[in-house]
XYZ file of C-alpha atoms in Angstrom:
544
model
C -36.473 -4.108 -35.576
C -33.956 -4.923 -38.313
C -32.252 -7.292 -35.872
C -35.417 -9.426 -35.690
C -36.309 -9.547 -39.395
C -34.823 -13.013 -39.812
C -36.862 -14.267 -36.855
C -40.059 -12.899 -38.418
C -39.442 -14.853 -41.632
C -38.282 -18.031 -39.879
C -41.078 -17.799 -37.319
C -43.645 -17.489 -40.087
C -42.405 -20.790 -41.474
C -42.751 -22.403 -38.024
C -46.292 -21.028 -37.698
C -47.226 -22.427 -41.089
C -45.908 -25.926 -40.317
C -48.125 -26.152 -37.228
C -51.236 -24.478 -38.632
C -52.497 -27.081 -41.042
C -52.133 -30.023 -38.627
C -54.529 -28.322 -36.214
C -56.822 -27.453 -39.137
C -56.954 -31.117 -40.134
C -57.770 -32.215 -36.598
C -60.868 -30.003 -36.314
C -61.965 -30.849 -39.865
C -62.051 -34.632 -39.400
C -65.835 -34.914 -39.713
C -65.980 -32.760 -42.854
C -63.079 -34.635 -44.443
C -64.866 -37.933 -43.769
C -67.943 -36.511 -45.502
C -66.148 -34.844 -48.424
C -64.085 -37.895 -49.316
C -66.769 -40.470 -48.429
C -64.456 -42.330 -46.048
C -64.173 -43.033 -42.307
C -62.285 -41.666 -39.295
C -59.622 -44.375 -39.515
C -58.673 -43.286 -43.059
C -58.334 -39.633 -42.004
C -56.310 -40.789 -38.970
C -53.980 -42.541 -41.425
C -53.600 -39.365 -43.520
C -52.790 -37.261 -40.434
C -50.343 -39.845 -39.130
C -48.636 -40.251 -42.508
C -47.927 -36.499 -42.591
C -46.104 -36.697 -39.264
C -44.490 -39.989 -40.276
C -43.031 -38.545 -43.490
C -41.579 -35.642 -41.532
C -40.178 -37.944 -38.842
C -38.652 -40.328 -41.384
C -36.978 -37.605 -43.467
C -36.186 -34.912 -40.879
C -32.676 -36.243 -40.137
C -32.023 -36.397 -43.874
C -33.345 -32.855 -44.278
C -30.975 -31.613 -41.592
C -27.986 -33.277 -43.236
C -28.930 -31.920 -46.676
C -28.851 -28.469 -45.050
C -25.245 -29.108 -44.040
C -24.378 -30.328 -47.543
C -26.118 -27.689 -49.679
C -26.369 -24.802 -47.226
C -29.096 -24.207 -44.667
C -30.550 -21.101 -46.278
C -30.771 -22.702 -49.716
C -32.469 -25.823 -48.308
C -34.843 -23.704 -46.210
C -36.031 -21.813 -49.297
C -36.217 -24.946 -51.441
C -38.243 -26.678 -48.731
C -40.674 -23.740 -48.612
C -41.212 -24.072 -52.358
C -41.884 -27.812 -52.022
C -44.251 -27.151 -49.115
C -46.150 -24.549 -51.133
C -46.530 -27.005 -54.007
C -48.017 -29.580 -51.631
C -50.400 -26.986 -50.186
C -51.622 -26.059 -53.661
C -52.279 -29.718 -54.518
C -54.078 -30.250 -51.200
C -56.325 -27.260 -51.837
C -57.669 -28.804 -55.067
C -57.500 -32.505 -54.061
C -60.443 -34.356 -55.690
C -59.848 -37.681 -53.890
C -58.394 -38.990 -50.652
C -55.332 -40.297 -52.517
C -54.558 -36.857 -53.954
C -55.028 -35.344 -50.485
C -52.554 -37.895 -49.143
C -50.041 -37.098 -51.887
C -50.318 -33.319 -51.490
C -50.588 -33.003 -47.734
C -49.032 -36.084 -46.195
C -46.179 -36.636 -48.655
C -45.236 -33.437 -50.530
C -45.934 -31.049 -47.633
C -44.279 -33.525 -45.253
C -41.120 -33.625 -47.376
C -41.092 -29.817 -47.625
C -41.400 -29.501 -43.851
C -38.562 -32.021 -43.402
C -36.329 -29.662 -45.373
C -37.564 -26.435 -43.753
C -37.623 -27.187 -40.029
C -34.037 -28.423 -39.344
C -32.622 -25.555 -41.387
C -34.932 -23.106 -39.603
C -33.745 -24.299 -36.180
C -30.109 -23.975 -37.238
C -30.637 -20.525 -38.791
C -32.322 -19.235 -35.607
C -29.412 -20.489 -33.487
C -26.904 -19.013 -35.932
C -28.612 -15.621 -36.095
C -28.898 -14.958 -32.347
C -26.676 -15.376 -29.289
C -27.065 -15.743 -25.518
C -30.214 -13.989 -24.245
C -31.382 -13.134 -27.770
C -31.231 -16.827 -28.679
C -33.333 -17.754 -25.658
C -35.864 -15.070 -26.629
C -35.823 -16.254 -30.247
C -36.607 -19.859 -29.271
C -39.315 -18.612 -26.925
C -40.836 -16.749 -29.860
C -40.554 -19.847 -32.075
C -42.315 -21.876 -29.400
C -44.901 -19.123 -29.063
C -45.547 -19.095 -32.794
C -46.027 -22.853 -32.681
C -48.584 -22.156 -29.980
C -50.113 -19.451 -32.166
C -50.452 -21.952 -35.000
C -52.274 -24.291 -32.645
C -54.366 -21.327 -31.434
C -55.347 -20.063 -34.864
C -55.690 -23.494 -36.480
C -58.785 -24.776 -34.664
C -60.587 -21.429 -34.786
C -59.674 -20.431 -38.330
C -59.950 -23.971 -39.642
C -63.213 -24.525 -37.814
C -64.794 -21.328 -39.136
C -63.583 -21.808 -42.710
C -64.553 -25.502 -42.696
C -68.039 -24.805 -41.326
C -68.997 -21.758 -43.367
C -66.792 -22.040 -46.473
C -64.407 -24.935 -47.153
C -61.254 -26.279 -45.504
C -59.553 -25.996 -48.899
C -59.231 -22.217 -48.481
C -56.790 -22.708 -45.590
C -54.354 -24.501 -47.879
C -54.827 -21.947 -50.635
C -53.928 -19.292 -48.043
C -50.804 -21.254 -47.130
C -49.616 -20.926 -50.729
C -49.891 -17.133 -50.374
C -47.889 -17.184 -47.119
C -45.196 -19.344 -48.731
C -44.885 -16.848 -51.579
C -44.563 -14.001 -49.041
C -41.747 -15.847 -47.208
C -39.912 -16.394 -50.490
C -40.306 -12.699 -51.358
C -38.629 -11.701 -48.070
C -35.871 -14.310 -48.335
C -33.098 -11.694 -48.124
C -33.876 -11.205 -44.428
C -32.464 -14.697 -43.806
C -28.668 -14.799 -43.917
C -26.130 -17.552 -43.409
C -22.506 -17.365 -42.342
C -19.885 -18.516 -44.813
C -18.891 -22.158 -44.152
C -15.633 -22.448 -42.205
C -14.646 -25.825 -43.657
C -15.641 -28.435 -46.182
C -19.238 -29.460 -46.664
C -19.985 -32.965 -45.313
C -21.069 -35.756 -47.628
C -24.530 -37.337 -47.607
C -24.802 -40.847 -46.203
C -27.304 -42.346 -48.676
C -27.351 -45.833 -47.138
C -27.889 -44.368 -43.670
C -30.661 -42.142 -45.030
C -32.504 -45.133 -46.501
C -32.071 -47.246 -43.362
C -33.289 -44.490 -41.025
C -36.342 -43.672 -43.188
C -37.317 -47.343 -43.590
C -36.794 -48.158 -39.910
C -38.818 -45.226 -38.624
C -41.473 -45.783 -41.293
C -41.983 -49.465 -40.455
C -42.200 -48.788 -36.733
C -44.900 -46.129 -37.035
C -46.722 -48.041 -39.789
C -47.145 -51.015 -37.467
C -48.514 -48.833 -34.682
C -50.846 -47.023 -37.093
C -52.303 -50.215 -38.548
C -52.804 -51.829 -35.134
C -56.312 -50.351 -34.941
C -57.404 -52.309 -38.025
C -55.000 -55.278 -37.917
C -55.084 -55.904 -34.170
C -52.009 -56.197 -31.962
C -51.887 -59.975 -31.466
C -55.239 -61.491 -32.410
C -55.844 -60.674 -36.091
C -58.862 -58.454 -36.804
C -58.872 -57.635 -40.479
C -55.215 -57.746 -41.662
C -54.107 -58.271 -45.286
C -52.052 -61.257 -44.083
C -51.131 -63.068 -40.869
C -47.815 -64.348 -39.518
C -48.061 -67.799 -37.937
C -51.708 -67.053 -37.242
C -50.951 -63.759 -35.472
C -51.653 -60.181 -36.551
C -48.667 -58.712 -38.461
C -48.534 -55.550 -36.295
C -45.806 -56.547 -33.844
C -43.788 -58.179 -36.633
C -43.815 -54.943 -38.665
C -42.775 -52.924 -35.591
C -40.029 -55.481 -34.875
C -38.804 -55.193 -38.475
C -38.517 -51.428 -37.958
C -36.447 -51.976 -34.810
C -34.145 -54.396 -36.676
C -33.612 -51.879 -39.503
C -32.825 -49.120 -36.977
C -30.238 -51.387 -35.337
C -28.708 -51.930 -38.772
C -28.707 -48.136 -39.146
C -26.794 -47.776 -35.868
C -24.247 -50.401 -36.961
C -23.805 -48.699 -40.338
C -23.290 -45.280 -38.760
C -20.595 -46.648 -36.444
C -18.939 -48.314 -39.431
C -18.834 -45.030 -41.352
C -17.424 -43.124 -38.394
C -14.740 -45.786 -37.861
C -13.848 -45.512 -41.558
C -13.581 -41.732 -41.331
C -16.629 -41.032 -43.538
C -19.383 -38.566 -42.699
C -22.290 -40.378 -40.980
C -25.896 -39.264 -41.273
C -25.964 -38.904 -37.480
C -23.010 -38.713 -35.116
C -24.163 -41.238 -32.511
C -21.835 -39.677 -29.946
C -24.335 -36.806 -29.720
C -26.665 -39.038 -27.742
C -24.019 -39.233 -25.014
C -24.838 -35.631 -24.042
C -27.403 -35.759 -21.198
C -29.038 -32.397 -21.984
C -29.559 -33.312 -25.630
C -30.816 -36.806 -24.842
C -33.291 -35.555 -22.227
C -34.402 -32.689 -24.442
C -35.132 -34.983 -27.381
C -36.958 -37.526 -25.207
C -39.166 -34.845 -23.682
C -39.864 -33.301 -27.097
C -41.047 -36.694 -28.348
C -43.287 -37.106 -25.300
C -44.670 -33.569 -25.591
C -45.822 -34.108 -29.159
C -47.118 -37.619 -28.489
C -49.301 -36.227 -25.687
C -50.414 -33.126 -27.598
C -51.268 -34.835 -30.890
C -52.834 -37.791 -29.095
C -55.148 -35.419 -27.250
C -55.756 -33.263 -30.323
C -56.880 -36.383 -32.183
C -59.086 -37.597 -29.317
C -60.715 -34.357 -28.161
C -62.148 -33.296 -31.570
C -63.734 -36.753 -31.850
C -65.410 -36.204 -28.487
C -66.614 -32.758 -29.500
C -67.716 -33.567 -33.043
C -68.849 -37.193 -32.966
C -70.161 -37.506 -29.392
C -71.374 -33.943 -28.798
C -72.303 -33.254 -32.415
C -70.500 -29.888 -32.671
C -69.435 -28.569 -36.063
C -65.836 -27.651 -36.859
C -66.229 -24.010 -35.779
C -67.847 -24.920 -32.450
C -65.021 -27.423 -31.938
C -62.427 -24.756 -32.708
C -63.983 -22.374 -30.180
C -63.689 -24.977 -27.425
C -60.029 -25.546 -28.242
C -59.143 -21.832 -28.037
C -58.278 -21.926 -24.279
C -55.517 -24.526 -24.757
C -54.132 -22.566 -27.678
C -54.177 -19.148 -26.007
C -52.575 -20.279 -22.744
C -49.975 -22.243 -24.687
C -49.081 -19.122 -26.674
C -48.853 -16.912 -23.580
C -46.844 -19.440 -21.551
C -44.399 -20.242 -24.332
C -43.687 -16.556 -24.919
C -43.440 -15.608 -21.265
C -41.600 -18.534 -19.689
C -38.210 -18.229 -21.439
C -37.054 -15.827 -18.709
C -38.341 -18.233 -16.070
C -36.101 -20.947 -17.483
C -33.041 -18.710 -17.211
C -33.769 -18.061 -13.532
C -35.105 -21.397 -12.293
C -33.425 -23.763 -14.744
C -34.973 -25.750 -17.549
C -35.293 -28.922 -15.457
C -37.564 -27.325 -12.862
C -39.725 -25.635 -15.490
C -40.126 -28.824 -17.545
C -41.013 -30.889 -14.472
C -43.553 -28.274 -13.405
C -44.956 -28.371 -16.940
C -45.363 -32.162 -16.873
C -47.092 -32.036 -13.477
C -49.396 -29.358 -14.891
C -50.179 -31.660 -17.814
C -51.015 -34.495 -15.414
C -53.446 -32.227 -13.564
C -55.064 -31.094 -16.820
C -55.477 -34.687 -18.050
C -57.099 -35.715 -14.765
C -59.435 -32.721 -15.045
C -60.230 -33.576 -18.665
C -61.115 -37.176 -17.728
C -63.666 -35.820 -15.266
C -65.341 -33.743 -18.006
C -65.860 -36.544 -20.564
C -69.595 -37.023 -20.027
C -72.545 -37.505 -22.401
C -73.428 -33.828 -21.883
C -70.440 -31.495 -21.877
C -69.879 -29.029 -19.021
C -68.386 -26.118 -20.940
C -66.959 -24.369 -17.861
C -65.108 -27.484 -16.666
C -63.922 -28.272 -20.181
C -62.667 -24.673 -20.592
C -60.617 -24.960 -17.394
C -59.086 -28.301 -18.381
C -58.129 -26.960 -21.813
C -56.593 -23.796 -20.366
C -54.486 -25.837 -17.934
C -53.416 -28.165 -20.741
C -52.220 -25.187 -22.780
C -50.291 -23.806 -19.809
C -48.367 -27.063 -19.416
C -47.642 -27.338 -23.138
C -46.517 -23.720 -23.313
C -44.066 -24.192 -20.445
C -42.549 -27.151 -22.302
C -42.386 -25.271 -25.607
C -40.573 -22.353 -23.960
C -37.632 -24.525 -22.861
C -36.978 -27.550 -25.024
C -35.926 -25.985 -28.334
C -33.317 -23.810 -26.629
C -32.065 -26.719 -24.475
C -31.544 -28.931 -27.532
C -29.824 -26.319 -29.688
C -27.700 -24.931 -26.843
C -26.325 -28.387 -26.049
C -24.204 -28.468 -29.222
C -21.737 -26.320 -31.131
C -22.274 -24.276 -34.266
C -21.197 -26.984 -36.709
C -23.789 -29.403 -35.358
C -26.832 -27.140 -35.626
C -28.480 -28.665 -38.704
C -27.799 -32.221 -37.614
C -29.301 -31.579 -34.192
C -32.130 -29.635 -35.822
C -32.903 -32.782 -37.778
C -32.901 -34.825 -34.556
C -35.032 -32.204 -32.819
C -37.805 -32.229 -35.386
C -37.505 -35.983 -35.882
C -38.310 -36.374 -32.193
C -41.189 -33.923 -32.465
C -42.749 -35.510 -35.528
C -42.110 -39.054 -34.406
C -43.999 -38.080 -31.261
C -46.774 -36.561 -33.401
C -47.049 -39.694 -35.555
C -47.047 -41.992 -32.531
C -49.520 -39.729 -30.750
C -52.093 -39.972 -33.516
C -51.376 -43.625 -34.327
C -50.887 -45.093 -30.855
C -53.537 -43.108 -29.012
C -55.934 -43.595 -31.936
C -55.273 -47.328 -31.858
C -55.886 -47.510 -28.109
C -59.106 -45.535 -28.541
C -60.452 -47.904 -31.222
C -59.316 -50.983 -29.288
C -60.949 -49.805 -26.062
C -64.115 -48.882 -27.958
C -64.335 -52.348 -29.572
C -63.680 -54.148 -26.273
C -66.204 -52.078 -24.327
C -68.890 -52.353 -27.024
C -68.430 -56.127 -27.231
C -68.717 -56.438 -23.439
C -71.808 -54.217 -23.167
C -73.596 -56.031 -25.979
C -72.806 -59.448 -24.466
C -74.008 -58.382 -20.999
C -77.127 -56.468 -22.078
C -80.226 -58.531 -21.152
C -82.399 -56.511 -23.547
C -80.585 -57.932 -26.578
C -81.448 -61.183 -28.289
C -78.958 -63.749 -29.532
C -79.656 -62.540 -33.092
C -78.764 -58.954 -32.138
C -75.527 -60.150 -30.540
C -74.727 -62.174 -33.658
C -75.343 -59.195 -35.961
C -73.175 -56.966 -33.760
C -70.386 -59.561 -33.693
C -70.393 -59.749 -37.502
C -70.191 -55.955 -37.725
C -67.269 -55.836 -35.252
C -65.337 -58.520 -37.117
C -65.442 -56.413 -40.290
C -63.670 -53.565 -38.491
C -64.456 -50.849 -35.959
C -64.527 -47.106 -36.599
C -65.397 -44.176 -34.359
C -68.817 -43.165 -35.698
C -71.796 -41.281 -34.280
C -74.583 -43.000 -32.382
C -76.911 -41.929 -35.200
C -74.948 -44.047 -37.645
C -75.048 -47.017 -35.261
C -78.805 -46.586 -34.892
C -79.265 -46.535 -38.675
C -77.125 -49.671 -39.088
C -79.132 -51.503 -36.400
C -82.405 -50.521 -38.077
C -81.122 -51.682 -41.463
C -80.174 -55.031 -39.864
C -83.870 -55.502 -39.027
C -83.630 -55.294 -35.235
C -86.802 -54.336 -33.349
C -86.961 -50.754 -31.921
C -86.234 -51.832 -28.320
C -83.059 -53.641 -29.407
C -82.033 -50.746 -31.673
C -82.158 -48.506 -28.580
C -80.190 -51.035 -26.518
C -77.434 -51.377 -29.137
C -77.223 -47.587 -29.529
C -77.013 -47.011 -25.778
C -74.308 -49.684 -25.464
C -72.291 -48.015 -28.204
C -72.694 -44.553 -26.634
C -71.319 -45.847 -23.328
C -68.479 -47.656 -25.136
C -67.600 -44.410 -26.950
C -66.939 -42.602 -23.684
C -64.989 -45.572 -22.338
C -62.773 -45.544 -25.439
C -62.185 -41.792 -25.175
C -61.321 -42.026 -21.480
C -58.895 -44.891 -22.135
C -57.125 -42.802 -24.795
C -56.869 -39.730 -22.548
C -55.697 -41.891 -19.634
C -52.942 -43.295 -21.861
C -51.614 -39.759 -22.458
C -51.488 -39.355 -18.676
C -49.348 -42.484 -18.453
C -46.968 -41.089 -21.081
C -46.758 -37.825 -19.122
C -45.894 -39.656 -15.921
C -43.163 -41.703 -17.627
C -41.783 -38.514 -19.222
C -40.770 -37.237 -15.808
C -38.102 -39.951 -15.773
C -36.438 -38.429 -18.852
C -35.864 -34.984 -17.333
C -32.802 -35.808 -15.236
C -30.335 -34.640 -17.884
C -31.909 -31.214 -18.417
C -29.937 -28.196 -17.140
C -30.719 -27.546 -13.482
C -29.616 -23.910 -13.557
C -28.515 -21.198 -15.917
C -26.422 -22.747 -18.682
C -23.131 -21.014 -19.488
C -23.007 -19.242 -22.811
C -21.269 -21.317 -25.464
C -18.465 -19.352 -27.060
C -17.867 -19.336 -30.769
C -14.762 -21.267 -31.889
C -11.554 -19.244 -32.079
C -11.275 -17.466 -35.363
C -14.949 -17.770 -36.183
C -17.045 -14.641 -36.090
C -20.433 -14.743 -34.394
C -23.433 -15.101 -36.619
C -24.388 -11.832 -38.187
C -20.744 -10.791 -38.580
C -19.159 -11.599 -41.906
C -22.559 -12.999 -42.826
C -23.472 -13.532 -46.381
C -26.667 -14.017 -48.236
C -26.972 -17.341 -49.969
C -28.190 -17.549 -53.513
C -31.898 -16.920 -53.901
């Protein structure tokens, strides 16, 4: 048991990082009510959390190399706990954004790369594979507990208690910090590339910001943007600016390497097929998962009218099967090879998405929905059991933190894009379908169409049919036209949801193309460099 104490502490941190995202997803309706806002604003808060992590994860990994992984892990936990405490008492949406999206996001960006490196350093060969299976399983456990715990607490008490509980867990991790050890550095500590850090954060931030705002700005035709560019919506221009900054980042990194300075990222790492495929699939996995976990609670809460606890109960199957599969499939990867397991996982996801599309009806079929969610969890669990170990096993000991930063950058960039892109497609499809149904409905007068057009031009949000009915009544429409507008919106809701889910199926299909570089069979164990003891031998405890 002593051998696994470090994994218990590190795994607890992984569990915590996943827990509150799933809590937020099932608490969307209550957050909208508590902060007197709309779904789009809460979508922005959720996306910003993932965006902050994605933008700063590479930096967090490099800081672990500079200051020591254990020290940065513990410091990041303290920052994360501070953000959780502020979130628990947040009086306004802006304070919630500061505590959860920014402070917790920065803490996670320090914790996760160091955690990945410390797991790889603490265990070898089969133990390492088991350890990453456990880490993936605990991520699944966070997703399993989050909807149920968050749903129950949100419905019967308050969502704030979840974040207060996170503070307690953070304190417990800090109390047991001596279980986490770190080998003495074998050479000099690398320097921090400040210019590269700024360029990477700005480039990633601009790219995701453009995607996030597309639901309110529009992609090409401006909807309600703060400004236009040559008469067009600024969305694509902001995304393009992010791409330009990232190209500058690549040029700067090559310049530093040519000069003999330490880069933020060694670009040569991307020449390794296993690492490149692993990172691409990690990004896709989180884009699909977070896209669905943003869409499905809207279907359950806004369309079906379930409260947060009822929503959490219906998400339990995906969480339980994900936990079981991620814990049990590590051995399968050693026998069949990661490539086969990941491809089987993606095909399983495609089947689950097709099944889910068939269940999105005005009246939910709980049995069919249960089956689709269980199959979704199975596919996600198979992915989680393989990818972390593939990524970390593709590099040597000195590159652990750097690759850990890339690993969690890919994951959180996928999470941010999942919420932002899939959310944007949902709102866009909803607006298009509602406009079409209103224009084609013979029961509506020209005045009703005009009123609806004015409302759509001011912005579209995913609201309940009851709210649409109230708005139509307040606009002075006769009862027959109120019913017609409400029915048109209800149909458009389902069309928007199906378009969003279908988009995740497209991402899954494309992801199969990125699996070619994954190991096809059992990967050979990577030996420690000559003269360097394996982790655990000659280990030292860092300063508390």
